[in-house]
Coordinates of N, CA, C and O and ligand atoms in Angstrom, one line a residue:
K1 N -12.9 42.2 -3.6 CA -12.4 42.6 -2.4 C -13.2 44.3 -2.5 O -12.9 44.9 -3.5
E2 N -13.6 44.3 -0.9 CA -14.3 45.9 -1.1 C -13.5 46.9 -1.4 O -12.3 46.9 -0.4
S3 N -13.6 47.9 -2.1 CA -12.7 49.1 -1.9 C -13.1 50.0 -0.7 O -13.9 50.0 0.0
Q4 N -12.1 50.9 -0.5 CA -12.2 52.0 0.7 C -13.8 52.7 0.4 O -14.2 53.0 1.4
A5 N -13.8 52.8 -0.8 CA -15.2 53.9 -1.0 C -16.2 53.0 -0.8 O -17.2 53.5 -0.2
E6 N -16.4 51.7 -1.1 CA -17.5 51.0 -1.1 C -17.5 50.4 0.6 O -18.6 50.6 1.3
K7 N -16.4 50.5 1.2 CA -16.3 50.4 2.8 C -17.0 51.7 3.3 O -17.7 51.4 4.2
F8 N -16.6 52.8 2.9 CA -17.1 53.9 3.6 C -18.5 54.0 3.6 O -19.4 54.4 4.4
Q9 N -19.1 53.3 2.4 CA -20.7 53.5 2.2 C -21.4 52.5 2.8 O -22.3 52.6 3.6
R10 N -20.6 51.3 3.1 CA -21.2 50.2 3.8 C -21.2 50.7 5.4 O -22.5 50.7 6.1
Q11 N -20.4 51.3 5.5 CA -20.0 51.7 7.4 C -20.7 53.1 7.5 O -21.0 53.3 8.8
H12 N -20.7 54.1 6.7 CA -21.1 55.3 7.2 C -22.6 55.9 6.1 O -23.0 57.0 6.9
M13 N -22.8 55.4 5.3 CA -23.9 56.1 4.6 C -25.3 55.2 4.9 O -25.5 54.2 4.7
D14 N -26.3 56.2 5.4 CA -27.6 55.7 5.5 C -28.6 57.0 5.2 O -29.3 57.5 6.0
P15 N -28.7 57.1 3.9 CA -29.5 58.4 3.4 C -30.9 58.3 3.7 O -31.6 59.3 3.7
N16 N -31.5 57.2 4.0 CA -33.0 56.9 3.9 C -33.7 57.0 5.2 O -35.1 56.7 5.0
T17 N -32.9 57.1 6.3 CA -33.4 57.1 7.5 C -33.5 58.4 7.7 O -32.3 59.4 7.7
S18 N -34.7 59.2 8.5 CA -34.6 60.3 8.6 C -34.6 60.7 10.5 O -33.8 61.2 11.0
T19 N -35.4 59.8 10.9 CA -35.4 59.8 12.5 C -35.0 58.2 13.0 O -35.5 57.4 12.3
V20 N -34.1 58.0 14.0 CA -33.9 56.6 14.5 C -34.4 56.6 15.6 O -34.6 57.5 16.6
T21 N -34.5 55.0 15.9 CA -35.1 54.7 17.1 C -34.1 54.5 18.0 O -32.8 54.2 17.7
A22 N -34.3 54.1 19.2 CA -33.3 53.6 20.3 C -32.7 52.4 19.9 O -31.2 52.3 19.8
G23 N -33.2 51.4 19.0 CA -32.6 50.2 18.7 C -31.6 50.2 17.4 O -31.2 49.2 17.0
Y24 N -31.8 51.5 17.0 CA -31.2 51.7 15.1 C -29.6 51.1 15.3 O -29.2 50.5 14.6
C25 N -28.7 51.5 16.3 CA -27.5 51.3 16.1 C -27.2 49.7 16.3 O -26.3 49.1 15.8
N26 N -28.1 49.1 17.3 CA -27.8 47.7 17.3 C -28.1 46.9 16.1 O -27.7 46.0 15.9
E27 N -29.3 47.4 15.3 CA -29.8 46.8 14.0 C -28.8 47.0 13.0 O -28.0 46.0 12.3
M28 N -28.2 48.3 13.0 CA -27.4 48.9 11.7 C -26.2 48.2 12.0 O -25.4 48.0 11.0
M29 N -25.5 48.3 12.8 CA -24.1 48.1 13.3 C -24.0 46.2 12.8 O -23.0 45.9 12.2
K30 N -25.3 45.6 13.4 CA -25.1 44.3 12.7 C -25.5 44.4 11.2 O -24.5 43.5 10.4
R31 N -25.9 44.6 10.6 CA -26.7 44.9 9.1 C -25.4 45.1 8.5 O -25.1 44.5 7.3
R32 N -24.7 46.2 8.7 CA -23.5 46.9 7.8 C -22.5 46.0 8.3 O -21.3 46.2 7.9
S33 N -22.4 44.9 9.1 CA -21.3 44.0 9.2 C -19.9 44.8 10.2 O -18.8 44.5 9.6
M34 N -20.5 45.3 11.0 CA -19.4 45.8 11.9 C -19.3 45.2 13.3 O -18.6 45.7 14.0
T35 N -19.9 44.1 13.6 CA -20.2 43.4 14.8 C -19.4 41.9 14.7 O -19.6 41.1 15.1
V36 N -18.8 41.7 13.4 CA -18.0 40.4 13.2 C -16.5 40.5 13.6 O -15.8 41.0 13.3
G37 N -16.4 39.5 14.7 CA -14.9 39.3 15.3 C -14.7 40.1 16.3 O -14.0 40.0 17.1
Q38 N -15.3 41.5 16.2 CA -15.3 42.2 17.5 C -16.4 43.4 17.2 O -16.9 43.5 16.1
C39 N -16.7 44.2 18.5 CA -17.6 45.3 18.0 C -17.1 46.1 17.9 O -16.2 46.9 18.7
K40 N -17.2 46.8 16.7 CA -16.5 48.1 16.4 C -17.1 49.3 17.3 O -18.1 49.4 17.4
P41 N -16.0 50.1 18.0 CA -16.3 50.6 19.3 C -17.3 52.1 18.9 O -18.1 52.3 19.7
V42 N -16.8 52.5 17.7 CA -17.6 53.7 17.4 C -17.8 54.0 16.1 O -17.1 53.5 15.3
N43 N -19.0 54.4 15.5 CA -19.4 54.4 14.2 C -20.5 55.3 13.9 O -21.0 55.3 14.6
T44 N -20.5 56.4 13.0 CA -21.2 57.4 12.7 C -22.1 56.9 11.0 O -21.1 56.8 10.4
F45 N -23.3 57.1 11.5 CA -23.9 56.8 10.2 C -24.7 58.1 9.6 O -24.9 59.2 10.4
I46 N -24.4 58.6 8.3 CA -24.7 60.0 7.8 C -26.1 59.5 7.2 O -26.3 59.0 6.2
H47 N -27.1 60.6 7.6 CA -28.5 60.7 7.0 C -28.6 61.9 5.9 O -29.4 62.8 5.9
E48 N -28.0 61.6 5.0 CA -28.0 62.8 4.0 C -27.6 62.0 2.5 O -26.9 61.1 2.5
P49 N -27.9 62.7 1.5 CA -27.6 62.1 0.2 C -26.4 61.7 -0.2 O -25.5 62.8 0.2
L50 N -25.7 61.1 -1.0 CA -24.5 60.8 -1.2 C -23.7 61.8 -1.8 O -22.9 62.3 -1.3
H51 N -24.4 62.6 -2.8 CA -23.8 63.7 -3.5 C -23.7 64.7 -2.3 O -22.6 65.5 -2.8
K52 N -24.4 65.0 -1.6 CA -24.2 66.0 -0.6 C -22.8 65.6 0.3 O -22.2 66.5 0.6
V53 N -23.0 64.5 0.5 CA -21.4 64.1 1.5 C -20.1 64.3 0.6 O -19.0 64.7 0.8
E54 N -20.3 63.6 -0.7 CA -19.2 63.8 -1.8 C -18.9 65.3 -2.0 O -17.6 65.8 -2.3
A55 N -19.6 66.0 -2.3 CA -19.6 67.8 -1.8 C -18.7 68.2 -1.0 O -17.8 69.4 -1.2
I56 N -18.4 67.5 0.1 CA -17.5 68.0 1.3 C -16.2 68.0 0.7 O -15.3 68.7 1.2
C57 N -15.6 67.0 -0.2 CA -14.4 67.1 -0.6 C -14.0 68.2 -1.6 O -12.9 68.3 -1.7
S58 N -14.9 69.1 -1.6 CA -14.2 70.2 -2.2 C -14.5 71.5 -1.5 O -14.8 72.7 -1.7
Q59 N -14.9 71.1 0.0 CA -15.4 72.2 1.0 C -13.8 72.5 1.8 O -12.8 72.4 1.3
E60 N -13.9 72.7 2.9 CA -12.5 73.2 3.7 C -11.8 72.1 4.0 O -11.9 71.2 4.7
N61 N -10.5 72.2 3.4 CA -9.5 71.2 3.6 C -9.0 71.4 4.9 O -8.6 72.3 5.5
V62 N -9.0 70.4 5.7 CA -8.4 70.2 7.1 C -7.3 68.8 7.4 O -7.5 68.2 6.7
R63 N -6.6 69.1 8.4 CA -5.6 68.1 8.7 C -6.5 66.8 9.3 O -7.1 67.1 10.0
C64 N -6.1 65.5 8.8 CA -6.8 64.2 9.7 C -6.2 64.2 10.8 O -5.1 64.5 11.2
K65 N -7.1 63.5 11.7 CA -6.4 63.0 12.8 C -5.0 62.3 12.8 O -4.1 62.4 13.4
N66 N -4.8 61.5 11.4 CA -3.6 60.7 11.3 C -2.5 61.3 10.6 O -1.4 61.0 10.4
G67 N -2.9 63.2 10.7 CA -1.5 63.8 9.7 C -1.6 63.9 8.4 O -1.2 64.9 8.1
K68 N -2.4 63.2 7.9 CA -2.8 63.5 6.5 C -3.5 64.6 6.1 O -4.1 65.0 6.9
S69 N -3.4 65.1 5.1 CA -3.9 66.4 4.5 C -5.2 66.3 3.6 O -5.3 67.2 3.1
N70 N -5.6 64.9 3.4 CA -6.7 64.9 2.6 C -8.2 64.6 3.2 O -9.2 64.1 2.8
C71 N -8.2 65.5 4.3 CA -9.4 65.6 5.1 C -10.3 67.1 4.8 O -9.6 68.0 4.5
Y72 N -11.3 67.1 4.8 CA -12.4 67.9 4.6 C -13.5 68.0 5.4 O -13.9 67.0 6.0
K73 N -13.7 69.3 6.1 CA -14.9 69.4 6.9 C -16.1 70.1 6.2 O -15.8 70.9 5.5
S74 N -17.2 69.5 6.6 CA -18.1 70.2 5.6 C -18.6 71.6 6.3 O -18.6 71.7 7.4
S75 N -19.0 72.6 5.4 CA -19.5 73.8 5.6 C -20.6 73.8 6.2 O -21.1 74.9 6.9
S76 N -21.9 72.9 6.3 CA -22.9 73.0 6.9 C -23.1 71.5 7.8 O -22.3 70.8 7.5
K77 N -24.0 71.8 8.7 CA -24.3 70.8 9.7 C -25.0 69.3 9.0 O -25.9 69.8 7.8
M78 N -24.4 68.2 9.2 CA -25.2 67.4 8.6 C -26.0 66.3 9.8 O -25.7 66.3 11.1
R79 N -27.2 65.6 9.2 CA -27.8 64.9 9.8 C -27.2 63.4 10.1 O -26.8 62.8 9.4
I80 N -26.8 63.2 11.3 CA -25.8 62.1 11.8 C -26.2 61.3 12.8 O -27.3 61.6 13.7
T81 N -26.0 59.8 13.1 CA -26.3 59.1 14.2 C -24.9 58.4 14.6 O -24.2 57.8 14.0
D82 N -24.4 58.7 15.8 CA -23.2 58.3 16.3 C -23.7 56.9 17.1 O -24.6 56.8 17.7
C83 N -22.8 55.9 16.8 CA -23.1 54.7 17.4 C -21.8 54.3 18.3 O -20.9 54.5 17.9
R84 N -22.1 54.3 19.8 CA -21.1 54.2 20.6 C -21.3 52.7 21.5 O -22.4 52.7 22.0
L85 N -20.5 51.9 21.6 CA -20.5 50.7 22.3 C -20.9 51.0 23.7 O -20.0 51.8 24.6
K86 N -21.5 50.2 24.4 CA -22.1 50.8 25.8 C -21.0 49.9 26.6 O -20.5 48.7 26.2
K87 N -20.6 50.4 27.7 CA -19.9 49.7 28.7 C -20.3 48.4 29.2 O -21.5 48.3 29.2
G88 N -19.4 47.6 29.2 CA -19.9 46.2 29.6 C -20.4 45.3 28.7 O -21.0 44.5 29.0
S89 N -20.5 45.9 27.6 CA -20.8 45.3 26.3 C -20.1 44.0 26.1 O -18.9 44.6 25.6
K90 N -20.3 42.9 26.0 CA -19.2 42.0 25.7 C -19.5 41.1 24.4 O -20.5 40.7 23.9
Y91 N -18.3 41.1 23.6 CA -18.6 40.2 22.1 C -19.3 39.0 22.5 O -18.5 38.2 23.6
P92 N -19.9 38.3 21.8 CA -20.6 38.8 20.2 C -21.7 39.7 20.7 O -22.4 40.0 19.7
K93 N -22.1 40.0 21.8 CA -23.2 40.9 21.9 C -22.7 42.1 21.9 O -22.2 42.7 23.0
C94 N -23.2 42.8 20.8 CA -22.7 44.2 20.9 C -23.6 45.2 21.1 O -24.5 45.3 20.2
D95 N -23.7 45.8 22.3 CA -24.8 46.7 22.8 C -24.4 48.0 22.4 O -23.4 48.6 23.2
Y96 N -25.2 49.1 21.7 CA -24.8 50.2 21.2 C -25.9 51.2 21.8 O -27.0 51.2 21.9
E97 N -25.2 52.4 22.2 CA -26.1 53.8 22.5 C -26.3 54.4 20.9 O -25.5 54.3 20.4
T98 N -27.5 54.7 21.0 CA -27.9 55.3 19.6 C -28.0 57.0 19.9 O -28.9 57.6 20.9
Q99 N -27.2 57.8 19.4 CA -27.2 59.4 19.4 C -27.6 59.9 18.1 O -26.6 60.0 17.4
Q100 N -28.8 60.7 18.0 CA -28.9 61.4 16.8 C -28.5 62.7 17.0 O -28.8 63.4 17.8
L101 N -27.7 63.4 15.9 CA -27.2 64.5 16.0 C -27.0 65.5 14.7 O -27.4 64.9 13.8
Q102 N -26.9 66.7 14.6 CA -26.6 67.6 13.7 C -25.3 68.1 13.6 O -25.2 68.9 14.7
K103 N -24.1 67.5 13.0 CA -22.9 68.3 13.3 C -22.2 68.3 12.0 O -22.4 67.7 11.1
S104 N -21.1 69.3 11.8 CA -20.3 69.1 10.7 C -19.4 67.9 10.9 O -19.1 67.7 11.9
I105 N -19.1 67.3 9.6 CA -18.3 65.9 9.5 C -16.9 66.3 8.8 O -17.0 67.3 8.0
I106 N -16.1 65.5 9.4 CA -14.8 65.7 8.8 C -14.6 64.2 8.2 O -14.6 63.3 8.9
V107 N -14.4 64.1 6.7 CA -14.0 62.9 5.9 C -12.8 63.1 5.3 O -12.4 64.2 4.9
A108 N -12.1 62.1 4.8 CA -11.1 61.9 4.0 C -11.4 61.6 2.6 O -12.4 60.6 2.5
C109 N -11.2 62.2 1.4 CA -11.2 62.1 -0.1 C -9.9 61.6 -0.7 O -9.2 62.2 -0.4
T110 N -10.3 61.0 -1.7 CA -9.3 60.7 -2.8 C -9.8 61.1 -4.0 O -11.0 60.6 -4.3
Y111 N -8.6 61.5 -5.2 CA -9.3 61.5 -6.2 C -8.5 60.4 -7.1 O -7.7 60.7 -7.6
R112 N -9.3 59.5 -7.5 CA -8.9 58.2 -8.4 C -8.8 58.8 -9.9 O -7.9 58.4 -10.5
Q113 N -10.1 59.5 -9.8 CA -9.9 60.2 -11.6 C -10.0 61.4 -11.3 O -10.9 62.1 -10.1
I114 N -9.4 62.5 -11.7 CA -9.5 63.9 -11.9 C -11.1 64.4 -11.7 O -11.9 63.7 -12.3
H115 N -11.0 65.2 -10.9 CA -12.6 65.8 -10.7 C -13.7 64.9 -10.1 O -14.6 65.1 -10.0
V116 N -13.1 63.6 -9.9 CA -14.0 62.9 -9.3 C -13.6 62.0 -8.0 O -13.1 61.2 -8.0
P117 N -14.3 62.9 -6.8 CA -13.7 62.5 -5.5 C -14.2 61.2 -4.9 O -15.4 60.8 -5.3
E118 N -13.5 60.4 -4.1 CA -14.2 59.2 -3.7 C -14.2 59.3 -1.9 O -12.8 59.7 -1.6
L119 N -14.9 59.2 -1.2 CA -15.1 58.8 0.2 C -14.4 57.8 0.8 O -14.7 56.9 0.1
V120 N -13.2 58.1 1.4 CA -12.3 57.0 1.6 C -12.3 56.6 3.3 O -12.0 55.5 3.9
H121 N -12.8 57.6 4.2 CA -12.7 57.6 5.7 C -13.5 58.3 6.2 O -13.7 59.8 6.0
F122 N -14.0 58.3 7.7 CA -14.6 59.2 8.2 C -13.8 59.7 9.7 O -13.5 58.6 10.3
D123 N -13.6 60.9 9.6 CA -12.6 61.2 10.3 C -13.1 61.7 12.1 O -12.3 61.8 13.0
G124 N -14.3 62.2 11.9 CA -14.7 62.8 13.1 C -16.1 63.8 12.7 O -16.2 64.2 11.6
S125 N -16.7 64.4 14.0 CA -17.6 65.2 13.6 C -17.2 66.5 14.9 O -16.6 66.2 15.8
V126 N -17.7 67.7 14.5 CA -17.2 68.9 15.1 C -18.6 69.5 15.0 O -19.5 69.6 14.3
Ligands
LIG1 N1 -6.5 60.5 5.7 C1 -6.9 59.1 5.3 N2 -7.0 59.1 4.0 C2 -7.0 57.9 3.7 N3 -7.6 56.7 4.1 C3 -7.5 56.9 5.6 C4 -7.1 58.2 6.1 N4 -6.8 58.1 7.4 C5 -7.4 56.8 7.9 N5 -7.7 56.1 6.6 C6 -7.9 55.0 6.5 O1 -9.4 54.6 6.9 C7 -9.7 53.4 7.6 C8 -10.3 53.5 8.8 O2 -11.2 52.9 9.1 N6 -9.9 54.4 9.6 S1 -10.5 54.7 10.8 O3 -9.5 55.6 11.6 O4 -10.2 53.5 11.9 C9 -12.1 54.9 11.1 C10 -12.7 55.8 12.3 C11 -14.3 55.7 12.0 O5 -14.6 54.6 11.3 C12 -14.8 55.5 13.2 N7 -15.3 56.8 13.8 C13 -14.6 57.5 14.7 C14 -15.1 58.7 15.2 C15 -16.6 59.0 14.8 O6 -17.0 60.3 15.3 N8 -17.3 58.2 13.7 C16 -16.6 57.0 13.4 O7 -17.4 56.5 12.6 O8 -13.9 54.9 14.2 C17 -13.0 54.6 13.3 C18 -11.6 54.8 14.0 O9 -11.5 56.0 14.9 C19 -8.4 52.9 7.6 O10 -8.1 51.6 6.7 C20 -7.2 54.0 7.3 O11 -6.0 53.1 6.5

């Protein structure tokens, strides 16, 4: 079974892409299995190396949308791509808008081992 950390990487990490084309979200949402059973409405891909994203876990601690206190906000802007389901897009045809941005991101981290943070959830970008 996939761990939350593995799920985070599957759903949100794409360090090797620098510039995205208009079809990026339609391809990646499918390739990363977020269009099975339903079209995931919103998903952000992060185009930064994993260690840079893990470093956010020792940056500004902020409250998560769900009220938990294990969210962290990146001190610098990150290269991201927001994928948003188009209006009128009907499952199984999941048609996404692709928007490449540079924004600060908010992630949730847990420490399964002391000093080794794991990224477990994408809370949003600001
Ligand atoms: N503090 C926590 N600590 C630990 N775990 C926590 C914590 N909080 C939740 N989880 C867990 O995470 C899992 C999860 O999938 N949460 S999710 O809200 O649905 C994710 C959102 C995000 O994927 C996406 N989105 C959204 C906006 C955006 O800009 N970009 C963008 O990509 O949309 C999704 C829905 O909003 C779930 O198992 C929950 O239990």
